[in-house]
Amino acid sequence: MMVVEKIYPVQDLSTAGLEDFAAWQALFSPFTHIVLVANSDDANVARLCRDLPSSTLFVFFNKVYKVLAAPFDRPAMLVARSGSVGANIVYRREVKEVVGYFPGENFLGVMNLRAHAGEVFSSAEKFEGVPAGYLDLSSYFTDFYPGDHIPTSGFALALWLADSLPGKKILLDGFSARRSEKWKIFHLHDWTYEQVVLRLFIHSGRLIAPGAAEANHYAALLKRFPDLDPGAVALSGVDVLASRLEGANKEIDRLISITRLQRWLYGLSKSLKPRTRKQRLNAAKAKVG
């Protein structure tokens, strides 16, 4: 039987007031496993709760009510991503609703995360008594993330953890980047780039993705047929992807042509909608500036 090292009481751990990288590393270090739970239909929290030891920390992001059907009593932390007017759950007035899924003493608190220079932290009192700390990754990705996009919260934290806690078992749950009826895919993030980078980290062993994403089928192909050249396999893959993308682009062009009226009506309906709270806050911020 595997013996799991016991961590000291979770109630002694808190995100309150944390700001520098070293403090966050110290918070994460007692846990044997860190699970990042994506807001995705592919997330399977129940399975990981069964399979992983009590010394596991589960990290959730923003709207947890879309992945949790009941209060969560394992050690947990909530990442609240910032936008141009502060943390999303703050300006949407969702703090109580979201934090309500973590009622016990195993909840460490909130990490207010920013990963772009235009994002603004929310003050601690805006989290309505919930412990809150701040992780600023706004300059962490400037030298390698595509400049016309911004990193997703899960990607940003996954890479920072893999870089800052080498050897730690960091698991990705539901990081599929797939659109569904429940989840939107916002184009301000470069989903393709992120999936490529995450796969590289998974295949190198720096991140763990339970399930199919963990297997590199092309590496298995080369192992089965050692006479194949890795470069030729890569070029063949690029050739197939380019062909499929060209076919998809033709169908997209056709859809754009035949949905011109529907898109005009959609644009009109959006222009008639009242401004969102975020738009009003941004407008007020611009006036003050």
PDB file of C-alpha atoms in Angstrom:
ATOM      1  CA  MET A   1       0.000   0.000   0.000  1.00  0.00           C
ATOM      2  CA  MET A   2       1.258   3.459  -0.888  1.00  0.00           C
ATOM      3  CA  VAL A   3       1.983   5.629   2.135  1.00  0.00           C
ATOM      4  CA  VAL A   4       0.981   9.250   1.574  1.00  0.00           C
ATOM      5  CA  GLU A   5       2.856  11.954   3.399  1.00  0.00           C
ATOM      6  CA  LYS A   6       0.436  13.836   5.617  1.00  0.00           C
ATOM      7  CA  ILE A   7       0.377  17.615   5.272  1.00  0.00           C
ATOM      8  CA  TYR A   8      -0.147  19.895   8.221  1.00  0.00           C
ATOM      9  CA  PRO A   9      -3.740  21.099   8.840  1.00  0.00           C
ATOM     10  CA  VAL A  10      -5.222  22.806   5.822  1.00  0.00           C
ATOM     11  CA  GLN A  11      -6.870  25.397   8.034  1.00  0.00           C
ATOM     12  CA  ASP A  12      -3.378  26.715   8.757  1.00  0.00           C
ATOM     13  CA  LEU A  13      -2.956  27.488   5.048  1.00  0.00           C
ATOM     14  CA  SER A  14      -4.462  30.624   3.545  1.00  0.00           C
ATOM     15  CA  THR A  15      -4.137  32.799   0.469  1.00  0.00           C
ATOM     16  CA  ALA A  16      -4.683  35.926   2.573  1.00  0.00           C
ATOM     17  CA  GLY A  17      -2.186  38.652   1.729  1.00  0.00           C
ATOM     18  CA  LEU A  18       0.024  36.514  -0.528  1.00  0.00           C
ATOM     19  CA  GLU A  19       1.683  38.458  -3.343  1.00  0.00           C
ATOM     20  CA  ASP A  20       5.218  37.379  -4.215  1.00  0.00           C
ATOM     21  CA  PHE A  21       6.125  34.167  -6.030  1.00  0.00           C
ATOM     22  CA  ALA A  22       7.968  32.681  -3.031  1.00  0.00           C
ATOM     23  CA  ALA A  23       4.894  32.994  -0.810  1.00  0.00           C
ATOM     24  CA  TRP A  24       2.714  31.191  -3.356  1.00  0.00           C
ATOM     25  CA  GLN A  25       5.325  28.465  -3.782  1.00  0.00           C
ATOM     26  CA  ALA A  26       5.299  27.953  -0.019  1.00  0.00           C
ATOM     27  CA  LEU A  27       1.504  27.642  -0.029  1.00  0.00           C
ATOM     28  CA  PHE A  28       1.526  24.954  -2.724  1.00  0.00           C
ATOM     29  CA  SER A  29       4.568  23.025  -1.516  1.00  0.00           C
ATOM     30  CA  PRO A  30       2.935  20.875   1.234  1.00  0.00           C
ATOM     31  CA  PHE A  31       0.551  19.217  -1.228  1.00  0.00           C
ATOM     32  CA  THR A  32       1.629  16.038  -3.009  1.00  0.00           C
ATOM     33  CA  HIS A  33      -0.696  16.689  -5.969  1.00  0.00           C
ATOM     34  CA  ILE A  34      -2.176  19.866  -7.447  1.00  0.00           C
ATOM     35  CA  VAL A  35      -5.198  19.480  -9.718  1.00  0.00           C
ATOM     36  CA  LEU A  36      -6.230  22.338 -11.998  1.00  0.00           C
ATOM     37  CA  VAL A  37      -9.908  21.878 -12.875  1.00  0.00           C
ATOM     38  CA  ALA A  38     -10.855  23.533 -16.167  1.00  0.00           C
ATOM     39  CA  ASN A  39     -14.328  24.902 -16.781  1.00  0.00           C
ATOM     40  CA  SER A  40     -15.097  22.193 -19.307  1.00  0.00           C
ATOM     41  CA  ASP A  41     -17.522  19.374 -20.018  1.00  0.00           C
ATOM     42  CA  ASP A  42     -14.477  17.081 -19.967  1.00  0.00           C
ATOM     43  CA  ALA A  43     -13.632  17.780 -16.311  1.00  0.00           C
ATOM     44  CA  ASN A  44     -14.132  14.758 -14.052  1.00  0.00           C
ATOM     45  CA  VAL A  45     -13.635  15.955 -10.486  1.00  0.00           C
ATOM     46  CA  ALA A  46     -15.405  12.969  -8.923  1.00  0.00           C
ATOM     47  CA  ARG A  47     -12.986  10.495 -10.506  1.00  0.00           C
ATOM     48  CA  LEU A  48      -9.920  12.411  -9.330  1.00  0.00           C
ATOM     49  CA  CYS A  49     -11.352  12.700  -5.816  1.00  0.00           C
ATOM     50  CA  ARG A  50     -11.587   8.909  -5.758  1.00  0.00           C
ATOM     51  CA  ASP A  51      -8.146   8.310  -7.218  1.00  0.00           C
ATOM     52  CA  LEU A  52      -5.989  10.916  -5.481  1.00  0.00           C
ATOM     53  CA  PRO A  53      -4.854  11.121  -1.832  1.00  0.00           C
ATOM     54  CA  SER A  54      -6.116  13.547   0.792  1.00  0.00           C
ATOM     55  CA  SER A  55      -2.931  15.583   0.345  1.00  0.00           C
ATOM     56  CA  THR A  56      -4.232  16.817  -3.022  1.00  0.00           C
ATOM     57  CA  LEU A  57      -5.130  20.460  -3.629  1.00  0.00           C
ATOM     58  CA  PHE A  58      -7.920  21.137  -6.142  1.00  0.00           C
ATOM     59  CA  VAL A  59      -7.776  24.495  -7.908  1.00  0.00           C
ATOM     60  CA  PHE A  60     -10.943  25.855  -9.519  1.00  0.00           C
ATOM     61  CA  PHE A  61     -11.510  28.861 -11.757  1.00  0.00           C
ATOM     62  CA  ASN A  62     -14.220  31.530 -11.605  1.00  0.00           C
ATOM     63  CA  LYS A  63     -17.675  30.032 -12.337  1.00  0.00           C
ATOM     64  CA  VAL A  64     -17.308  26.775 -10.400  1.00  0.00           C
ATOM     65  CA  TYR A  65     -21.079  26.195 -10.402  1.00  0.00           C
ATOM     66  CA  LYS A  66     -20.711  24.908 -13.952  1.00  0.00           C
ATOM     67  CA  VAL A  67     -18.411  22.053 -12.901  1.00  0.00           C
ATOM     68  CA  LEU A  68     -19.564  21.405  -9.326  1.00  0.00           C
ATOM     69  CA  ALA A  69     -23.051  20.127  -8.573  1.00  0.00           C
ATOM     70  CA  ALA A  70     -22.613  20.226  -4.781  1.00  0.00           C
ATOM     71  CA  PRO A  71     -20.376  21.809  -2.127  1.00  0.00           C
ATOM     72  CA  PHE A  72     -16.764  20.639  -2.326  1.00  0.00           C
ATOM     73  CA  ASP A  73     -15.072  19.539   0.901  1.00  0.00           C
ATOM     74  CA  ARG A  74     -11.572  18.557  -0.262  1.00  0.00           C
ATOM     75  CA  PRO A  75      -8.663  21.027   0.061  1.00  0.00           C
ATOM     76  CA  ALA A  76      -9.431  23.663  -2.558  1.00  0.00           C
ATOM     77  CA  MET A  77      -8.564  27.105  -3.839  1.00  0.00           C
ATOM     78  CA  LEU A  78     -10.410  29.424  -6.209  1.00  0.00           C
ATOM     79  CA  VAL A  79      -8.671  31.410  -8.938  1.00  0.00           C
ATOM     80  CA  ALA A  80     -10.487  34.673  -9.684  1.00  0.00           C
ATOM     81  CA  ARG A  81      -9.228  36.056 -12.986  1.00  0.00           C
ATOM     82  CA  SER A  82      -8.969  39.793 -13.327  1.00  0.00           C
ATOM     83  CA  GLY A  83     -10.182  41.883 -16.236  1.00  0.00           C
ATOM     84  CA  SER A  84      -9.929  45.564 -17.053  1.00  0.00           C
ATOM     85  CA  VAL A  85     -12.230  46.492 -14.138  1.00  0.00           C
ATOM     86  CA  GLY A  86     -11.095  43.967 -11.534  1.00  0.00           C
ATOM     87  CA  ALA A  87     -11.768  40.319 -10.731  1.00  0.00           C
ATOM     88  CA  ASN A  88     -14.547  38.863 -12.846  1.00  0.00           C
ATOM     89  CA  ILE A  89     -16.494  37.410  -9.924  1.00  0.00           C
ATOM     90  CA  VAL A  90     -16.323  40.783  -8.155  1.00  0.00           C
ATOM     91  CA  TYR A  91     -17.734  43.044 -10.851  1.00  0.00           C
ATOM     92  CA  ARG A  92     -20.317  40.379 -11.713  1.00  0.00           C
ATOM     93  CA  ARG A  93     -21.273  40.239  -8.014  1.00  0.00           C
ATOM     94  CA  GLU A  94     -20.802  36.465  -7.887  1.00  0.00           C
ATOM     95  CA  VAL A  95     -18.391  36.177  -4.944  1.00  0.00           C
ATOM     96  CA  LYS A  96     -20.906  34.728  -2.470  1.00  0.00           C
ATOM     97  CA  GLU A  97     -22.436  32.385  -5.044  1.00  0.00           C
ATOM     98  CA  VAL A  98     -19.096  30.969  -6.158  1.00  0.00           C
ATOM     99  CA  VAL A  99     -17.420  30.770  -2.742  1.00  0.00           C
ATOM    100  CA  GLY A 100     -20.558  29.097  -1.395  1.00  0.00           C
ATOM    101  CA  TYR A 101     -19.351  25.875  -3.026  1.00  0.00           C
ATOM    102  CA  PHE A 102     -16.440  25.767  -0.517  1.00  0.00           C
ATOM    103  CA  PRO A 103     -18.114  25.986   2.899  1.00  0.00           C
ATOM    104  CA  GLY A 104     -15.603  24.087   5.024  1.00  0.00           C
ATOM    105  CA  GLU A 105     -12.231  24.736   6.625  1.00  0.00           C
ATOM    106  CA  ASN A 106     -10.474  23.008   3.714  1.00  0.00           C
ATOM    107  CA  PHE A 107     -10.935  26.101   1.558  1.00  0.00           C
ATOM    108  CA  LEU A 108      -7.690  28.065   1.327  1.00  0.00           C
ATOM    109  CA  GLY A 109      -9.240  31.166  -0.227  1.00  0.00           C
ATOM    110  CA  VAL A 110      -9.021  33.122  -3.470  1.00  0.00           C
ATOM    111  CA  MET A 111      -6.089  33.738  -5.790  1.00  0.00           C
ATOM    112  CA  ASN A 112      -6.768  36.927  -7.751  1.00  0.00           C
ATOM    113  CA  LEU A 113      -4.777  36.300 -10.923  1.00  0.00           C
ATOM    114  CA  ARG A 114      -3.795  38.623 -13.724  1.00  0.00           C
ATOM    115  CA  ALA A 115      -1.867  37.558 -16.817  1.00  0.00           C
ATOM    116  CA  HIS A 116      -1.944  40.758 -18.892  1.00  0.00           C
ATOM    117  CA  ALA A 117      -0.836  44.321 -18.205  1.00  0.00           C
ATOM    118  CA  GLY A 118      -4.337  45.668 -18.869  1.00  0.00           C
ATOM    119  CA  GLU A 119      -5.895  43.601 -16.092  1.00  0.00           C
ATOM    120  CA  VAL A 120      -6.594  45.134 -12.685  1.00  0.00           C
ATOM    121  CA  PHE A 121      -6.669  43.462  -9.261  1.00  0.00           C
ATOM    122  CA  SER A 122      -9.664  43.861  -6.949  1.00  0.00           C
ATOM    123  CA  SER A 123      -8.980  45.052  -3.399  1.00  0.00           C
ATOM    124  CA  ALA A 124      -9.167  42.446  -0.642  1.00  0.00           C
ATOM    125  CA  GLU A 125     -12.377  43.853   0.860  1.00  0.00           C
ATOM    126  CA  LYS A 126     -14.187  43.302  -2.451  1.00  0.00           C
ATOM    127  CA  PHE A 127     -14.020  39.552  -1.780  1.00  0.00           C
ATOM    128  CA  GLU A 128     -16.480  39.940   1.091  1.00  0.00           C
ATOM    129  CA  GLY A 129     -14.388  38.487   3.907  1.00  0.00           C
ATOM    130  CA  VAL A 130     -12.899  35.621   1.893  1.00  0.00           C
ATOM    131  CA  PRO A 131      -9.073  35.312   2.190  1.00  0.00           C
ATOM    132  CA  ALA A 132      -7.508  36.718  -0.959  1.00  0.00           C
ATOM    133  CA  GLY A 133      -4.010  36.888  -2.374  1.00  0.00           C
ATOM    134  CA  TYR A 134      -2.581  38.153  -5.647  1.00  0.00           C
ATOM    135  CA  LEU A 135      -0.502  36.448  -8.329  1.00  0.00           C
ATOM    136  CA  ASP A 136       0.779  38.826 -10.989  1.00  0.00           C
ATOM    137  CA  LEU A 137       1.835  37.000 -14.157  1.00  0.00           C
ATOM    138  CA  SER A 138       1.361  40.033 -16.422  1.00  0.00           C
ATOM    139  CA  SER A 139       5.018  40.025 -17.495  1.00  0.00           C
ATOM    140  CA  TYR A 140       5.582  36.264 -17.276  1.00  0.00           C
ATOM    141  CA  PHE A 141       4.368  35.498 -20.815  1.00  0.00           C
ATOM    142  CA  THR A 142       5.547  38.573 -22.723  1.00  0.00           C
ATOM    143  CA  ASP A 143       8.514  36.870 -24.353  1.00  0.00           C
ATOM    144  CA  PHE A 144       6.768  33.775 -25.721  1.00  0.00           C
ATOM    145  CA  TYR A 145       2.950  34.031 -25.761  1.00  0.00           C
ATOM    146  CA  PRO A 146       1.427  35.379 -29.038  1.00  0.00           C
ATOM    147  CA  GLY A 147       1.171  39.143 -28.580  1.00  0.00           C
ATOM    148  CA  ASP A 148      -2.286  39.538 -30.112  1.00  0.00           C
ATOM    149  CA  HIS A 149      -3.869  37.225 -27.516  1.00  0.00           C
ATOM    150  CA  ILE A 150      -3.798  36.797 -23.735  1.00  0.00           C
ATOM    151  CA  PRO A 151      -3.304  33.530 -21.810  1.00  0.00           C
ATOM    152  CA  THR A 152      -6.225  31.697 -20.255  1.00  0.00           C
ATOM    153  CA  SER A 153      -6.151  31.424 -16.466  1.00  0.00           C
ATOM    154  CA  GLY A 154      -5.625  27.653 -16.476  1.00  0.00           C
ATOM    155  CA  PHE A 155      -2.785  27.807 -18.987  1.00  0.00           C
ATOM    156  CA  ALA A 156      -1.094  30.666 -17.136  1.00  0.00           C
ATOM    157  CA  LEU A 157      -1.213  28.929 -13.769  1.00  0.00           C
ATOM    158  CA  ALA A 158      -0.254  25.511 -15.173  1.00  0.00           C
ATOM    159  CA  LEU A 159       2.928  26.827 -16.784  1.00  0.00           C
ATOM    160  CA  TRP A 160       3.859  28.937 -13.780  1.00  0.00           C
ATOM    161  CA  LEU A 161       3.412  25.956 -11.436  1.00  0.00           C
ATOM    162  CA  ALA A 162       5.389  23.631 -13.722  1.00  0.00           C
ATOM    163  CA  ASP A 163       8.179  26.214 -13.826  1.00  0.00           C
ATOM    164  CA  SER A 164       8.082  27.171 -10.152  1.00  0.00           C
ATOM    165  CA  LEU A 165       7.535  23.757  -8.550  1.00  0.00           C
ATOM    166  CA  PRO A 166       9.676  21.300 -10.541  1.00  0.00           C
ATOM    167  CA  GLY A 167       8.975  17.710  -9.626  1.00  0.00           C
ATOM    168  CA  LYS A 168       5.527  18.499  -8.207  1.00  0.00           C
ATOM    169  CA  LYS A 169       2.669  16.379  -9.575  1.00  0.00           C
ATOM    170  CA  ILE A 170       0.469  18.897 -11.383  1.00  0.00           C
ATOM    171  CA  LEU A 171      -2.627  17.416 -13.027  1.00  0.00           C
ATOM    172  CA  LEU A 172      -4.828  19.017 -15.673  1.00  0.00           C
ATOM    173  CA  ASP A 173      -8.499  18.062 -15.548  1.00  0.00           C
ATOM    174  CA  GLY A 174     -10.657  18.917 -18.560  1.00  0.00           C
ATOM    175  CA  PHE A 175      -8.107  21.046 -20.462  1.00  0.00           C
ATOM    176  CA  SER A 176      -9.585  20.195 -23.882  1.00  0.00           C
ATOM    177  CA  ALA A 177     -10.248  23.736 -25.255  1.00  0.00           C
ATOM    178  CA  ARG A 178     -13.433  22.410 -26.859  1.00  0.00           C
ATOM    179  CA  ARG A 179     -16.529  24.528 -27.395  1.00  0.00           C
ATOM    180  CA  SER A 180     -19.798  23.128 -26.054  1.00  0.00           C
ATOM    181  CA  GLU A 181     -23.364  24.248 -25.457  1.00  0.00           C
ATOM    182  CA  LYS A 182     -22.391  25.186 -21.902  1.00  0.00           C
ATOM    183  CA  TRP A 183     -18.925  26.655 -22.456  1.00  0.00           C
ATOM    184  CA  LYS A 184     -17.875  29.379 -24.879  1.00  0.00           C
ATOM    185  CA  ILE A 185     -14.410  29.638 -26.428  1.00  0.00           C
ATOM    186  CA  PHE A 186     -13.309  33.276 -26.345  1.00  0.00           C
ATOM    187  CA  HIS A 187     -11.015  34.280 -29.187  1.00  0.00           C
ATOM    188  CA  LEU A 188      -8.938  36.654 -27.084  1.00  0.00           C
ATOM    189  CA  HIS A 189      -7.023  33.468 -26.104  1.00  0.00           C
ATOM    190  CA  ASP A 190      -4.822  31.507 -28.526  1.00  0.00           C
ATOM    191  CA  TRP A 191      -6.303  28.066 -27.899  1.00  0.00           C
ATOM    192  CA  THR A 192      -4.229  26.286 -30.542  1.00  0.00           C
ATOM    193  CA  TYR A 193      -0.958  27.632 -29.185  1.00  0.00           C
ATOM    194  CA  GLU A 194      -1.951  26.747 -25.634  1.00  0.00           C
ATOM    195  CA  GLN A 195      -2.882  23.184 -26.553  1.00  0.00           C
ATOM    196  CA  VAL A 196       0.443  22.692 -28.346  1.00  0.00           C
ATOM    197  CA  VAL A 197       2.420  24.005 -25.367  1.00  0.00           C
ATOM    198  CA  LEU A 198       0.412  21.956 -22.857  1.00  0.00           C
ATOM    199  CA  ARG A 199       0.947  18.802 -24.916  1.00  0.00           C
ATOM    200  CA  LEU A 200       4.685  19.503 -24.958  1.00  0.00           C
ATOM    201  CA  PHE A 201       4.688  19.815 -21.170  1.00  0.00           C
ATOM    202  CA  ILE A 202       2.557  16.684 -20.805  1.00  0.00           C
ATOM    203  CA  HIS A 203       4.740  14.594 -23.092  1.00  0.00           C
ATOM    204  CA  SER A 204       7.862  15.813 -21.273  1.00  0.00           C
ATOM    205  CA  GLY A 205       6.342  14.790 -17.928  1.00  0.00           C
ATOM    206  CA  ARG A 206       6.201  18.288 -16.433  1.00  0.00           C
ATOM    207  CA  LEU A 207       2.385  18.195 -16.401  1.00  0.00           C
ATOM    208  CA  ILE A 208      -0.020  15.260 -16.086  1.00  0.00           C
ATOM    209  CA  ALA A 209      -3.286  14.893 -18.006  1.00  0.00           C
ATOM    210  CA  PRO A 210      -5.142  11.745 -16.946  1.00  0.00           C
ATOM    211  CA  GLY A 211      -6.698  10.067 -19.959  1.00  0.00           C
ATOM    212  CA  ALA A 212      -6.157  10.150 -23.693  1.00  0.00           C
ATOM    213  CA  ALA A 213      -4.297  13.454 -23.836  1.00  0.00           C
ATOM    214  CA  GLU A 214      -1.445  11.894 -21.881  1.00  0.00           C
ATOM    215  CA  ALA A 215      -0.558   9.450 -24.675  1.00  0.00           C
ATOM    216  CA  ASN A 216       1.585  10.620 -27.572  1.00  0.00           C
ATOM    217  CA  HIS A 217       0.319   8.413 -30.373  1.00  0.00           C
ATOM    218  CA  TYR A 218       2.976   9.591 -32.812  1.00  0.00           C
ATOM    219  CA  ALA A 219       5.727   8.644 -30.387  1.00  0.00           C
ATOM    220  CA  ALA A 220       4.081   5.223 -30.088  1.00  0.00           C
ATOM    221  CA  LEU A 221       3.991   4.990 -33.886  1.00  0.00           C
ATOM    222  CA  LEU A 222       7.731   5.700 -34.109  1.00  0.00           C
ATOM    223  CA  LYS A 223       8.414   3.115 -31.424  1.00  0.00           C
ATOM    224  CA  ARG A 224       6.407   0.507 -33.336  1.00  0.00           C
ATOM    225  CA  PHE A 225       8.054   1.382 -36.670  1.00  0.00           C
ATOM    226  CA  PRO A 226      11.594   2.555 -35.759  1.00  0.00           C
ATOM    227  CA  ASP A 227      12.584   2.862 -39.427  1.00  0.00           C
ATOM    228  CA  LEU A 228      10.283   5.880 -39.842  1.00  0.00           C
ATOM    229  CA  ASP A 229      11.918   9.304 -39.717  1.00  0.00           C
ATOM    230  CA  PRO A 230      10.489  11.633 -37.013  1.00  0.00           C
ATOM    231  CA  GLY A 231      10.848  14.634 -39.332  1.00  0.00           C
ATOM    232  CA  ALA A 232       8.905  12.875 -42.076  1.00  0.00           C
ATOM    233  CA  VAL A 233       6.143  12.010 -39.592  1.00  0.00           C
ATOM    234  CA  ALA A 234       5.926  15.661 -38.536  1.00  0.00           C
ATOM    235  CA  LEU A 235       5.826  16.879 -42.145  1.00  0.00           C
ATOM    236  CA  SER A 236       3.127  14.346 -42.996  1.00  0.00           C
ATOM    237  CA  GLY A 237       1.067  15.582 -40.062  1.00  0.00           C
ATOM    238  CA  VAL A 238       1.453  19.201 -41.169  1.00  0.00           C
ATOM    239  CA  ASP A 239       0.462  18.244 -44.721  1.00  0.00           C
ATOM    240  CA  VAL A 240      -2.707  16.511 -43.535  1.00  0.00           C
ATOM    241  CA  LEU A 241      -3.629  19.363 -41.189  1.00  0.00           C
ATOM    242  CA  ALA A 242      -3.110  21.950 -43.949  1.00  0.00           C
ATOM    243  CA  SER A 243      -5.343  19.975 -46.296  1.00  0.00           C
ATOM    244  CA  ARG A 244      -8.085  19.607 -43.694  1.00  0.00           C
ATOM    245  CA  LEU A 245      -7.835  23.282 -42.736  1.00  0.00           C
ATOM    246  CA  GLU A 246      -8.198  24.346 -46.362  1.00  0.00           C
ATOM    247  CA  GLY A 247     -11.305  22.199 -46.671  1.00  0.00           C
ATOM    248  CA  ALA A 248     -12.733  23.678 -43.474  1.00  0.00           C
ATOM    249  CA  ASN A 249     -11.997  27.226 -44.683  1.00  0.00           C
ATOM    250  CA  LYS A 250     -13.974  26.615 -47.874  1.00  0.00           C
ATOM    251  CA  GLU A 251     -16.987  25.506 -45.844  1.00  0.00           C
ATOM    252  CA  ILE A 252     -16.598  28.493 -43.505  1.00  0.00           C
ATOM    253  CA  ASP A 253     -16.553  30.877 -46.477  1.00  0.00           C
ATOM    254  CA  ARG A 254     -19.723  29.256 -47.784  1.00  0.00           C
ATOM    255  CA  LEU A 255     -21.426  29.577 -44.398  1.00  0.00           C
ATOM    256  CA  ILE A 256     -20.437  33.252 -44.173  1.00  0.00           C
ATOM    257  CA  SER A 257     -22.044  33.873 -47.551  1.00  0.00           C
ATOM    258  CA  ILE A 258     -25.351  32.160 -46.801  1.00  0.00           C
ATOM    259  CA  THR A 259     -25.720  33.602 -43.281  1.00  0.00           C
ATOM    260  CA  ARG A 260     -25.273  37.268 -44.208  1.00  0.00           C
ATOM    261  CA  LEU A 261     -28.847  38.190 -43.236  1.00  0.00           C
ATOM    262  CA  GLN A 262     -28.723  36.265 -39.962  1.00  0.00           C
ATOM    263  CA  ARG A 263     -25.459  37.979 -39.005  1.00  0.00           C
ATOM    264  CA  TRP A 264     -26.909  41.409 -39.795  1.00  0.00           C
ATOM    265  CA  LEU A 265     -29.923  40.682 -37.582  1.00  0.00           C
ATOM    266  CA  TYR A 266     -27.634  39.392 -34.832  1.00  0.00           C
ATOM    267  CA  GLY A 267     -25.531  42.563 -34.982  1.00  0.00           C
ATOM    268  CA  LEU A 268     -28.653  44.707 -34.828  1.00  0.00           C
ATOM    269  CA  SER A 269     -30.001  42.852 -31.790  1.00  0.00           C
ATOM    270  CA  LYS A 270     -26.658  43.251 -29.982  1.00  0.00           C
ATOM    271  CA  SER A 271     -26.600  46.990 -30.672  1.00  0.00           C
ATOM    272  CA  LEU A 272     -30.034  47.358 -29.090  1.00  0.00           C
ATOM    273  CA  LYS A 273     -29.089  45.540 -25.883  1.00  0.00           C
ATOM    274  CA  PRO A 274     -28.332  47.666 -22.797  1.00  0.00           C
ATOM    275  CA  ARG A 275     -24.674  47.896 -21.856  1.00  0.00           C
ATOM    276  CA  THR A 276     -23.311  45.257 -19.508  1.00  0.00           C
ATOM    277  CA  ARG A 277     -21.993  46.125 -16.054  1.00  0.00           C
ATOM    278  CA  LYS A 278     -18.435  45.631 -17.330  1.00  0.00           C
ATOM    279  CA  GLN A 279     -19.013  48.018 -20.248  1.00  0.00           C
ATOM    280  CA  ARG A 280     -20.427  50.646 -17.869  1.00  0.00           C
ATOM    281  CA  LEU A 281     -17.471  50.263 -15.513  1.00  0.00           C
ATOM    282  CA  ASN A 282     -15.001  50.531 -18.397  1.00  0.00           C
ATOM    283  CA  ALA A 283     -16.759  53.657 -19.661  1.00  0.00           C
ATOM    284  CA  ALA A 284     -16.634  55.236 -16.194  1.00  0.00           C
ATOM    285  CA  LYS A 285     -12.961  54.302 -15.878  1.00  0.00           C
ATOM    286  CA  ALA A 286     -12.207  55.918 -19.248  1.00  0.00           C
ATOM    287  CA  LYS A 287     -13.897  59.159 -18.166  1.00  0.00           C
ATOM    288  CA  VAL A 288     -11.878  59.304 -14.972  1.00  0.00           C
ATOM    289  CA  GLY A 289      -8.698  58.623 -16.928  1.00  0.00           C
TER     290      GLY A 289
END
